[in-house]
Amino acid sequence: MSADTSLMPIPGPIDPVPVARPLTPRADGRVELIGLSKDQIRTALETAGLEPKQAKLRAKQLWHWIYNRGVGDITQMTDIAKAQQPWIASRFVITRPAVIEAQVSTDGTRKWLLRTHDGHDYEMVFIPDADRGTLCVSSQVGCTLNCRFCHTGTMRLVRNLEPSEIVGQVMLARDALGEWPSAPDGRMLTNIVMMGMGEPLYNFDNVRDALKIVMDGDGLGLSKRRITLSTSGVVPMMARAGAEIGVNLAVSLHAVTKAVRDEIVPINRKYGIDELLQACADYPGANNARRITFEYVMLRDKNDSDADARELVRLIRHYDLPAKVNLIPFNPWPGAAYECSTPERIRSFSSIVFAAGISAPVRTPRGRDIDAACGQLKTSAEKRSRADLDRLADEKQAELEAQP
Ligand code: SAH
Ligand code: SF4
């Protein structure tokens, strides 16, 4: 695939964040089939020399083997002529992200450290529950935003993940859970959240193309109602996310005043709370049956007062939002500048929101012991000293402030 497709689409004329770097093309020139739509595969086969009718048939067969059966070896695709298999294999590949490390938490949460073919590390998490299994998928290596409470935001190296690398995470999880051929009944992997590393709306095209494959009935076949995309508030891309992807929306709100949100979620300096909530009100498909989730990390003495809770209720009512609030106890990481709110504070906050008729569960942290909980994802290659982190944070801050 061309390197251009991995460049970060920049919404708006001026963007306050550094741009993700492009990927390095595969050294052997072969094309990855995972992440391509059926039409793109057909075109690629035609360009390589197949007759149009043949190309159409082969594209359909390849898709079936890849997404329905989980097969990565072309010689196992029994309805593709033996004589043609080497021809395909010399031009195309079907690969999974490389697994560098797999860990299991005492609570059953699993985390995988993955590596792209050009050597960048990223993570994926699986969270089993009694009635569901949720895969937390990354959209970028690192993140160009630097929410002050998020470990991923301190990663320096950022590259957008390709559709193949996003779909590849789901395929790997299916491999690990032994869920091929894909049958919707009794599956462990039932839900997907775009809540791993990165800001999915800063990698819009790739995330959209990947999720289309995940949602396609002939693809991985997960319903859009079981997929949630979380954004820190990239307002200009939210309408397109609703129209072109149509999955559930989660918004990392985390604060109700400009001063606090500017500090902890710096993208707020560009797209403020009112703009963000208006974009939520306009989000297509949001209704009482499909609510927007507001994520709210509980930071001690920062955003956790009763007054904050009441303001949150006021804002949700003011914009008439079909909303639920997820209260996330802050997950600590080495060198973080914040502490988690006390359990009493969290209870008090939750009950104020709840009393207003808005569901406000406190999310139990999962996989903390293996650094798999929200905001803890950061690959070991990137784990640095406190002095380094401070310097990087200062640099990012200076970059932000240098923008008009
Ligand atoms: N970039 C997207 C997707 C990440 S989702 C976004 O920001 O929405 C992960 C969720 O965990 C977000 O709501 C994020 O704000 C939150 N989070 C980040 N760091 C955290 C931490 N240390 N403790 C608890 N939640 C955190
Ligand atoms: Fe990026 Fe989300 Fe972390 Fe903010 S919370 S730094 S947007 S991954």
Short mmCIF file of C-alpha atoms and ligand atoms in Angstrom, two decimals:
data_model
loop_
_atom_site.label_atom_id
_atom_site.label_comp_id
_atom_site.label_asym_id
_atom_site.label_seq_id
_atom_site.Cartn_x
_atom_site.Cartn_y
_atom_site.Cartn_z
CA MET A 1 0.00 0.00 0.00
CA SER A 2 1.24 3.48 -0.67
CA ALA A 3 2.78 5.40 2.17
CA ASP A 4 0.35 8.27 1.61
CA THR A 5 -2.58 6.42 3.08
CA SER A 6 -0.96 6.40 6.49
CA LEU A 7 -0.46 10.13 6.74
CA MET A 8 -2.68 11.68 9.32
CA PRO A 9 -5.70 13.44 7.85
CA ILE A 10 -5.68 16.90 9.32
CA PRO A 11 -9.11 18.30 10.12
CA GLY A 12 -9.18 22.06 9.83
CA PRO A 13 -6.55 24.43 8.48
CA ILE A 14 -4.38 24.54 11.56
CA ASP A 15 -3.93 21.63 13.86
CA PRO A 16 -2.44 21.85 17.33
CA VAL A 17 -0.80 18.46 17.24
CA PRO A 18 2.28 17.02 15.58
CA VAL A 19 1.57 14.84 12.57
CA ALA A 20 2.03 11.08 12.70
CA ARG A 21 4.90 9.74 10.65
CA PRO A 22 4.31 7.63 7.54
CA LEU A 23 4.85 3.90 7.51
CA THR A 24 7.73 2.27 5.71
CA PRO A 25 6.46 0.17 2.77
CA ARG A 26 7.05 -3.59 2.87
CA ALA A 27 10.59 -4.40 1.79
CA ASP A 28 9.56 -7.23 -0.57
CA GLY A 29 6.97 -5.14 -2.43
CA ARG A 30 4.16 -7.63 -1.80
CA VAL A 31 0.72 -6.30 -0.94
CA GLU A 32 -1.05 -7.11 2.33
CA LEU A 33 -4.54 -8.46 1.69
CA ILE A 34 -5.89 -7.94 5.19
CA GLY A 35 -7.46 -4.51 5.41
CA LEU A 36 -8.41 -4.33 1.72
CA SER A 37 -12.06 -4.30 0.73
CA LYS A 38 -13.28 -7.01 -1.64
CA ASP A 39 -13.26 -4.43 -4.43
CA GLN A 40 -9.74 -3.34 -3.63
CA ILE A 41 -8.57 -6.96 -3.78
CA ARG A 42 -10.35 -7.45 -7.10
CA THR A 43 -8.67 -4.35 -8.52
CA ALA A 44 -5.30 -5.45 -7.20
CA LEU A 45 -5.72 -8.87 -8.84
CA GLU A 46 -6.76 -7.27 -12.11
CA THR A 47 -3.83 -4.89 -12.04
CA ALA A 48 -1.56 -7.89 -11.49
CA GLY A 49 -3.01 -9.45 -14.65
CA LEU A 50 -6.09 -11.56 -13.88
CA GLU A 51 -9.16 -11.43 -16.12
CA PRO A 52 -11.91 -9.28 -14.54
CA LYS A 53 -14.27 -12.21 -13.98
CA GLN A 54 -11.53 -14.34 -12.45
CA ALA A 55 -10.41 -11.45 -10.29
CA LYS A 56 -13.92 -10.98 -8.95
CA LEU A 57 -14.30 -14.64 -8.07
CA ARG A 58 -10.86 -14.88 -6.47
CA ALA A 59 -11.46 -11.72 -4.43
CA LYS A 60 -14.64 -13.25 -3.05
CA GLN A 61 -12.90 -16.52 -2.24
CA LEU A 62 -9.92 -14.80 -0.62
CA TRP A 63 -12.21 -12.71 1.56
CA HIS A 64 -14.09 -15.78 2.68
CA TRP A 65 -10.94 -17.69 3.62
CA ILE A 66 -9.39 -14.71 5.35
CA TYR A 67 -12.33 -13.43 7.38
CA ASN A 68 -14.60 -16.39 7.76
CA ARG A 69 -12.06 -19.12 8.23
CA GLY A 70 -9.07 -17.20 9.54
CA VAL A 71 -6.76 -18.83 6.99
CA GLY A 72 -3.50 -17.05 6.23
CA ASP A 73 -1.85 -19.64 4.00
CA ILE A 74 -2.92 -19.48 0.37
CA THR A 75 -2.06 -23.14 -0.22
CA GLN A 76 -4.86 -24.06 2.20
CA MET A 77 -7.48 -22.28 0.10
CA THR A 78 -8.77 -25.40 -1.55
CA ASP A 79 -11.11 -23.77 -4.05
CA ILE A 80 -8.32 -21.69 -5.56
CA ALA A 81 -6.59 -23.62 -8.35
CA LYS A 82 -3.31 -25.18 -7.16
CA ALA A 83 -1.52 -23.80 -10.19
CA GLN A 84 -2.59 -20.28 -9.38
CA GLN A 85 -1.70 -20.35 -5.68
CA PRO A 86 2.04 -19.56 -6.14
CA TRP A 87 1.15 -16.71 -8.48
CA ILE A 88 -1.00 -15.14 -5.78
CA ALA A 89 1.49 -15.88 -2.99
CA SER A 90 4.31 -14.16 -4.87
CA ARG A 91 2.35 -10.91 -5.07
CA PHE A 92 0.25 -10.83 -1.92
CA VAL A 93 0.61 -11.65 1.75
CA ILE A 94 -1.81 -12.31 4.59
CA THR A 95 -0.13 -11.49 7.87
CA ARG A 96 -0.97 -10.88 11.49
CA PRO A 97 0.77 -8.29 13.61
CA ALA A 98 3.78 -9.98 15.24
CA VAL A 99 3.21 -10.89 18.89
CA ILE A 100 6.19 -9.81 20.99
CA GLU A 101 4.68 -10.62 24.36
CA ALA A 102 1.35 -11.92 25.70
CA GLN A 103 0.38 -11.42 29.34
CA VAL A 104 -2.56 -12.55 31.44
CA SER A 105 -3.77 -10.61 34.48
CA THR A 106 -4.97 -12.23 37.69
CA ASP A 107 -8.47 -11.03 36.72
CA GLY A 108 -8.33 -12.75 33.32
CA THR A 109 -7.59 -9.63 31.28
CA ARG A 110 -5.08 -10.32 28.54
CA LYS A 111 -2.64 -7.90 26.95
CA TRP A 112 -0.57 -8.35 23.82
CA LEU A 113 2.46 -6.36 22.83
CA LEU A 114 2.43 -6.26 19.03
CA ARG A 115 4.96 -5.13 16.44
CA THR A 116 4.34 -3.71 12.98
CA HIS A 117 6.39 -5.01 10.05
CA ASP A 118 8.39 -1.78 10.14
CA GLY A 119 9.26 -2.25 13.80
CA HIS A 120 6.81 -0.15 15.83
CA ASP A 121 5.25 -1.52 19.01
CA TYR A 122 1.67 -1.16 20.12
CA GLU A 123 -0.75 -2.95 22.44
CA MET A 124 -4.11 -4.66 22.45
CA VAL A 125 -6.19 -5.78 25.44
CA PHE A 126 -8.96 -8.36 25.87
CA ILE A 127 -11.34 -8.03 28.80
CA PRO A 128 -13.52 -11.07 29.51
CA ASP A 129 -16.74 -10.60 31.47
CA ALA A 130 -19.50 -12.99 32.45
CA ASP A 131 -21.78 -11.95 29.58
CA ARG A 132 -19.35 -10.53 27.03
CA GLY A 133 -15.75 -10.20 25.92
CA THR A 134 -14.41 -6.83 24.90
CA LEU A 135 -11.38 -6.25 22.72
CA CYS A 136 -9.70 -2.91 23.23
CA VAL A 137 -8.10 -2.02 19.90
CA SER A 138 -5.37 0.54 19.16
CA SER A 139 -5.63 3.01 16.30
CA GLN A 140 -2.15 4.52 16.47
CA VAL A 141 1.30 3.69 17.77
CA GLY A 142 1.35 6.20 20.64
CA CYS A 143 -0.81 9.32 20.47
CA THR A 144 -0.09 12.84 19.29
CA LEU A 145 -2.34 14.32 21.95
CA ASN A 146 -1.07 14.52 25.49
CA CYS A 147 -3.86 14.28 27.98
CA ARG A 148 -2.02 14.83 31.23
CA PHE A 149 -3.32 11.72 32.98
CA CYS A 150 -2.66 9.28 30.12
CA HIS A 151 0.52 7.24 29.81
CA THR A 152 0.05 6.70 26.06
CA GLY A 153 0.14 10.48 25.60
CA THR A 154 3.76 10.51 26.73
CA MET A 155 4.86 8.30 23.83
CA ARG A 156 6.95 10.14 21.38
CA LEU A 157 6.94 7.91 18.36
CA VAL A 158 3.60 8.05 16.62
CA ARG A 159 2.49 6.33 13.48
CA ASN A 160 -1.05 5.77 12.30
CA LEU A 161 -1.95 2.11 12.15
CA GLU A 162 -2.98 0.83 8.73
CA PRO A 163 -6.36 -0.84 8.18
CA SER A 164 -4.48 -4.16 8.04
CA GLU A 165 -2.99 -3.52 11.46
CA ILE A 166 -6.33 -2.54 12.98
CA VAL A 167 -8.26 -5.47 11.49
CA GLY A 168 -5.20 -7.62 12.27
CA GLN A 169 -5.70 -7.04 15.99
CA VAL A 170 -9.21 -8.49 15.83
CA MET A 171 -7.96 -11.43 13.77
CA LEU A 172 -5.18 -12.13 16.27
CA ALA A 173 -7.69 -12.10 19.11
CA ARG A 174 -9.85 -14.59 17.22
CA ASP A 175 -6.75 -16.77 16.70
CA ALA A 176 -5.91 -16.62 20.41
CA LEU A 177 -9.48 -17.38 21.48
CA GLY A 178 -9.83 -20.16 18.92
CA GLU A 179 -12.84 -18.52 17.29
CA TRP A 180 -12.54 -19.66 13.67
CA PRO A 181 -14.57 -20.23 11.61
CA SER A 182 -16.46 -17.19 12.76
CA ALA A 183 -19.85 -18.15 14.09
CA PRO A 184 -21.74 -15.49 15.99
CA ASP A 185 -23.09 -17.88 18.61
CA GLY A 186 -21.16 -18.50 21.78
CA ARG A 187 -18.26 -16.29 20.82
CA MET A 188 -16.03 -14.93 23.58
CA LEU A 189 -15.13 -11.86 21.56
CA THR A 190 -18.44 -10.01 21.38
CA ASN A 191 -17.54 -6.31 21.59
CA ILE A 192 -14.89 -3.97 20.30
CA VAL A 193 -13.86 -0.65 21.73
CA MET A 194 -11.49 1.72 19.92
CA MET A 195 -9.94 2.63 23.25
CA GLY A 196 -6.40 1.35 22.98
CA MET A 197 -3.49 3.54 21.99
CA GLY A 198 -4.16 6.59 19.90
CA GLU A 199 -6.90 8.98 18.90
CA PRO A 200 -9.04 7.13 16.32
CA LEU A 201 -10.42 10.31 14.76
CA TYR A 202 -6.89 11.43 13.93
CA ASN A 203 -6.61 8.30 11.83
CA PHE A 204 -10.07 8.52 10.39
CA ASP A 205 -9.76 6.86 6.98
CA ASN A 206 -7.87 3.84 8.26
CA VAL A 207 -10.16 3.35 11.24
CA ARG A 208 -13.23 3.65 9.02
CA ASP A 209 -11.90 1.22 6.42
CA ALA A 210 -10.89 -1.26 9.11
CA LEU A 211 -14.21 -1.09 10.95
CA LYS A 212 -16.11 -1.55 7.69
CA ILE A 213 -14.39 -4.92 7.33
CA VAL A 214 -15.03 -5.76 10.97
CA MET A 215 -18.74 -4.94 10.54
CA ASP A 216 -19.26 -6.55 7.11
CA GLY A 217 -21.44 -9.65 7.24
CA ASP A 218 -18.97 -11.41 4.91
CA GLY A 219 -16.09 -9.92 6.89
CA LEU A 220 -15.68 -10.35 10.64
CA GLY A 221 -19.42 -9.87 11.11
CA LEU A 222 -19.57 -7.83 14.32
CA SER A 223 -22.62 -5.60 14.63
CA LYS A 224 -22.02 -1.84 14.75
CA ARG A 225 -24.03 -1.85 17.97
CA ARG A 226 -21.24 -3.83 19.59
CA ILE A 227 -18.50 -1.46 18.53
CA THR A 228 -17.64 1.78 20.33
CA LEU A 229 -15.31 4.48 19.14
CA SER A 230 -13.82 6.72 21.80
CA THR A 231 -12.60 10.21 21.01
CA SER A 232 -10.99 12.89 23.12
CA GLY A 233 -13.06 15.40 21.16
CA VAL A 234 -11.93 15.81 17.55
CA VAL A 235 -15.05 17.83 16.78
CA PRO A 236 -14.62 18.30 13.00
CA MET A 237 -14.51 14.54 12.45
CA MET A 238 -17.44 13.52 14.64
CA ALA A 239 -20.21 14.02 12.07
CA ARG A 240 -18.25 11.97 9.55
CA ALA A 241 -17.68 9.26 12.12
CA GLY A 242 -21.44 9.04 12.61
CA ALA A 243 -22.24 9.08 8.91
CA GLU A 244 -19.45 6.89 7.57
CA ILE A 245 -18.85 4.44 10.41
CA GLY A 246 -22.02 4.63 12.51
CA VAL A 247 -20.74 2.87 15.61
CA ASN A 248 -21.47 3.85 19.22
CA LEU A 249 -19.75 6.99 20.37
CA ALA A 250 -17.80 7.51 23.57
CA VAL A 251 -16.38 10.90 24.43
CA SER A 252 -13.54 11.49 26.86
CA LEU A 253 -15.01 14.50 28.62
CA HIS A 254 -13.20 14.30 31.98
CA ALA A 255 -13.92 17.89 33.01
CA VAL A 256 -16.77 20.41 32.95
CA THR A 257 -14.92 23.72 33.06
CA LYS A 258 -12.68 25.23 30.43
CA ALA A 259 -9.80 25.75 32.85
CA VAL A 260 -9.67 22.13 33.99
CA ARG A 261 -10.35 20.54 30.60
CA ASP A 262 -7.75 22.78 28.95
CA GLU A 263 -5.25 21.45 31.47
CA ILE A 264 -6.02 17.75 31.40
CA VAL A 265 -7.33 17.25 27.82
CA PRO A 266 -5.35 19.86 25.85
CA ILE A 267 -7.33 19.38 22.62
CA ASN A 268 -9.98 21.37 24.51
CA ARG A 269 -8.00 24.51 23.74
CA LYS A 270 -8.89 23.98 20.11
CA TYR A 271 -12.38 22.48 20.40
CA GLY A 272 -14.11 23.62 23.57
CA ILE A 273 -16.74 21.90 25.70
CA ASP A 274 -19.71 23.63 24.06
CA GLU A 275 -18.61 22.78 20.53
CA LEU A 276 -17.96 19.22 21.64
CA LEU A 277 -21.35 18.76 23.28
CA GLN A 278 -23.10 20.30 20.29
CA ALA A 279 -21.32 17.77 18.05
CA CYS A 280 -22.59 15.05 20.40
CA ALA A 281 -26.14 16.39 20.13
CA ASP A 282 -25.78 16.26 16.34
CA TYR A 283 -24.26 12.75 16.29
CA PRO A 284 -26.41 10.64 13.99
CA GLY A 285 -27.99 7.60 15.53
CA ALA A 286 -27.69 8.74 19.13
CA ASN A 287 -30.97 8.16 20.95
CA ASN A 288 -32.16 6.74 24.22
CA ALA A 289 -31.58 3.21 23.05
CA ARG A 290 -28.08 4.09 21.84
CA ARG A 291 -26.64 6.55 24.26
CA ILE A 292 -23.42 8.47 24.03
CA THR A 293 -20.98 7.43 26.74
CA PHE A 294 -19.16 10.21 28.52
CA GLU A 295 -15.94 8.99 30.05
CA TYR A 296 -14.89 10.78 33.18
CA VAL A 297 -11.60 9.93 34.85
CA MET A 298 -11.74 10.57 38.59
CA LEU A 299 -8.78 12.75 39.59
CA ARG A 300 -8.42 13.70 43.21
CA ASP A 301 -9.16 17.38 43.90
CA LYS A 302 -9.07 18.15 40.21
CA ASN A 303 -12.43 17.31 38.64
CA ASP A 304 -14.24 15.33 41.34
CA SER A 305 -16.27 17.81 43.44
CA ASP A 306 -20.03 17.72 43.94
CA ALA A 307 -20.17 21.01 42.04
CA ASP A 308 -18.44 19.28 39.09
CA ALA A 309 -21.02 16.50 39.20
CA ARG A 310 -23.88 19.01 39.20
CA GLU A 311 -22.34 20.92 36.31
CA LEU A 312 -22.02 17.67 34.38
CA VAL A 313 -25.72 17.04 34.86
CA ARG A 314 -26.54 20.59 33.81
CA LEU A 315 -24.49 20.28 30.61
CA ILE A 316 -26.03 16.94 29.64
CA ARG A 317 -29.51 18.38 30.19
CA HIS A 318 -28.73 21.63 28.44
CA TYR A 319 -27.73 19.78 25.28
CA ASP A 320 -30.52 17.26 25.78
CA LEU A 321 -28.09 14.40 25.30
CA PRO A 322 -29.03 10.73 25.42
CA ALA A 323 -26.09 10.05 27.72
CA LYS A 324 -24.56 7.69 30.17
CA VAL A 325 -21.50 8.51 32.22
CA ASN A 326 -18.65 6.09 32.83
CA LEU A 327 -16.69 7.03 35.91
CA ILE A 328 -13.15 5.69 35.55
CA PRO A 329 -10.99 5.59 38.66
CA PHE A 330 -7.65 7.05 37.62
CA ASN A 331 -5.14 4.31 36.83
CA PRO A 332 -1.73 5.36 38.04
CA TRP A 333 1.52 5.05 36.12
CA PRO A 334 5.08 5.92 37.12
CA GLY A 335 5.53 9.66 37.27
CA ALA A 336 1.89 10.61 36.75
CA ALA A 337 0.98 14.03 38.10
CA TYR A 338 -2.40 12.98 39.54
CA GLU A 339 -3.94 10.70 42.11
CA CYS A 340 -7.19 8.80 42.03
CA SER A 341 -10.17 10.30 43.86
CA THR A 342 -11.15 8.66 47.14
CA PRO A 343 -13.85 5.98 47.00
CA GLU A 344 -16.21 8.23 49.00
CA ARG A 345 -15.71 11.08 46.53
CA ILE A 346 -16.40 8.77 43.59
CA ARG A 347 -19.55 7.48 45.30
CA SER A 348 -20.79 10.98 46.01
CA PHE A 349 -20.11 12.12 42.42
CA SER A 350 -21.80 9.05 41.02
CA SER A 351 -24.90 9.43 43.18
CA ILE A 352 -25.42 13.07 42.15
CA VAL A 353 -25.36 12.11 38.47
CA PHE A 354 -27.47 9.04 39.13
CA ALA A 355 -30.06 11.02 41.10
CA ALA A 356 -30.54 13.17 37.99
CA GLY A 357 -31.65 10.07 36.11
CA ILE A 358 -28.37 9.53 34.25
CA SER A 359 -26.64 6.20 34.61
CA ALA A 360 -23.17 6.70 36.13
CA PRO A 361 -21.50 3.39 36.90
CA VAL A 362 -17.99 3.30 38.29
CA ARG A 363 -15.87 1.23 35.98
CA THR A 364 -13.85 -1.41 37.81
CA PRO A 365 -10.25 -1.18 36.69
CA ARG A 366 -9.19 -4.33 34.84
CA GLY A 367 -5.72 -5.69 34.27
CA ARG A 368 -3.94 -3.10 36.38
CA ASP A 369 -1.28 -5.64 37.43
CA ILE A 370 -0.12 -6.04 33.82
CA ASP A 371 -0.50 -2.32 32.96
CA ALA A 372 -3.49 -3.09 30.76
CA ALA A 373 -5.98 -0.69 32.34
CA CYS A 374 -7.28 2.48 30.66
CA GLY A 375 -4.51 4.93 30.02
CA GLN A 376 -1.71 2.59 31.10
CA LEU A 377 -0.77 1.42 27.63
CA LYS A 378 2.73 2.33 26.73
CA THR A 379 5.19 -0.03 25.13
CA SER A 380 8.33 -0.92 27.02
CA ALA A 381 10.57 0.43 24.27
CA GLU A 382 9.01 3.77 25.11
CA LYS A 383 9.19 3.57 28.87
CA ARG A 384 11.54 6.34 29.86
CA SER A 385 12.93 8.04 32.90
CA ARG A 386 10.94 10.70 34.70
CA ALA A 387 13.41 13.36 33.50
CA ASP A 388 12.83 12.26 29.91
CA LEU A 389 9.06 12.37 30.38
CA ASP A 390 9.21 15.88 31.78
CA ARG A 391 11.34 17.05 28.90
CA LEU A 392 8.98 15.47 26.33
CA ALA A 393 5.93 16.93 28.03
CA ASP A 394 7.58 20.35 27.98
CA GLU A 395 8.41 19.97 24.31
CA LYS A 396 4.85 18.97 23.44
CA GLN A 397 3.57 21.86 25.52
CA ALA A 398 5.85 24.27 23.67
CA GLU A 399 4.64 22.87 20.32
CA LEU A 400 1.05 23.39 21.39
CA GLU A 401 1.67 26.91 22.54
CA ALA A 402 3.58 27.82 19.37
CA GLN A 403 0.39 27.23 17.35
CA PRO A 404 -1.95 30.16 16.84
N1 SAH B 1 -7.78 8.52 22.51
C1 SAH B 1 -9.11 8.10 22.76
C2 SAH B 1 -9.16 6.63 23.02
C3 SAH B 1 -8.48 6.22 24.33
S1 SAH B 1 -9.73 5.53 25.27
C4 SAH B 1 -9.72 8.91 23.86
O1 SAH B 1 -8.97 9.61 24.53
O2 SAH B 1 -10.93 8.86 24.02
C5 SAH B 1 -9.15 5.31 26.81
C6 SAH B 1 -9.96 6.04 27.88
O3 SAH B 1 -9.18 5.95 29.06
C7 SAH B 1 -10.16 7.51 27.58
O4 SAH B 1 -11.36 7.98 28.10
C8 SAH B 1 -9.00 8.09 28.34
O5 SAH B 1 -9.18 9.44 28.59
C9 SAH B 1 -8.98 7.26 29.58
N2 SAH B 1 -7.71 7.30 30.29
C10 SAH B 1 -6.50 7.70 29.83
N3 SAH B 1 -5.58 7.60 30.81
C11 SAH B 1 -6.20 7.13 31.90
C12 SAH B 1 -5.76 6.78 33.22
N4 SAH B 1 -4.49 6.89 33.57
N5 SAH B 1 -6.68 6.30 34.07
C13 SAH B 1 -7.98 6.15 33.70
N6 SAH B 1 -8.43 6.43 32.47
C14 SAH B 1 -7.57 6.93 31.59
FE1 SF4 B 2 -4.38 10.19 23.37
FE2 SF4 B 2 -6.72 9.35 24.37
FE3 SF4 B 2 -4.45 9.21 25.84
FE4 SF4 B 2 -5.57 11.57 25.30
S1 SF4 B 2 -6.47 9.91 26.52
S2 SF4 B 2 -3.37 11.07 25.16
S3 SF4 B 2 -6.33 11.28 23.24
S4 SF4 B 2 -4.87 8.09 23.96
#
